[in-house]
Amino acid sequence: MPSFAVILPAAGRSSRFRDQNYKKVYAPLDGRPVWLHSVERFQNRPDVKQTIVVISPDDREDFFARFGANVAILGIEVVEGGQERADSVERALAKVRPEIDFVAVHDAARPCLAEAWIDAVFAAAVESQAAILATPVAGTLKRVANGRIEETVSRERLYEAQTPQVFARQLLLDAYAGRGDFQPTDESQLIERTGKSVRVVEGSPLNLKITTKDDLRLAALALKALPKPSLDNPLHPFADGDLWR
């Protein structure tokens, strides 16, 4: 069975969340912080051998005061991030153990993730070395300048990228080694620059990224609508019928 490490960037500034008490990844959602929901989607998978959460250096003291017990119990590694998202992921990537085959990068602010979507994108990455979740763009797109429409943009063949984004470990290491000062908006963009093809696995609008408080309210509803894990899945922790393990 191929082995996976999961990197969860959680070092963003949350400037659009506009809450004086919480950054978006630490905000409570259905009784637990957003980032913990995201981590838990991967914790019971036998193919996930390493989990790394990337936090802002400014948050370290508060993070461990609030969540130190969760970190210890779940066996999570915590890395301090850099100035930009890619800098944070690169720091975590340096901590991935050399025996790991694939690295999945998943936004800590995407807590509404179903097991079936993880299965699909992991399998696609094993087949192709590089795969992401994405959804077809459904709305009408407008290019706007100074509050006025410049043109309507065709949505044909346009997809909105999501996470997890999953890559062969060495492929991702090589892509980061060659990025220089380039700041990609996601890991797929880095891989694309190397000329490597990235496979797209269709995701779901439920796999939303929390940016504003409205998104947090939508996430509370999305959690209740997620597809349930299948006991027929051999990767499910209770697939052998041992419901008490």
Coordinates of C-alpha atoms in Angstrom, one line a residue, residues 5 25-26 28 41 46 57 87 96 101 109 154 160 171 185 207 237:
A5 CA 1.8 12.3 4.3
V25 CA -9.1 27.8 11.2
Y26 CA -9.5 28.1 14.9
P28 CA -15.6 26.6 16.4
R41 CA -10.7 13.4 7.8
P46 CA -4.1 3.3 7.3
P57 CA 4.8 31.6 14.5
D87 CA 6.7 29.1 2.0
V96 CA 8.1 14.7 5.4
D101 CA 5.5 7.9 -1.2
A109 CA -9.9 25.7 6.2
S154 CA -16.5 31.5 -21.2
E160 CA -12.2 25.6 -9.6
L171 CA 7.9 15.3 -7.8
T185 CA -1.6 29.9 -5.5
N207 CA -15.9 20.8 0.0
P237 CA -11.1 1.6 10.1

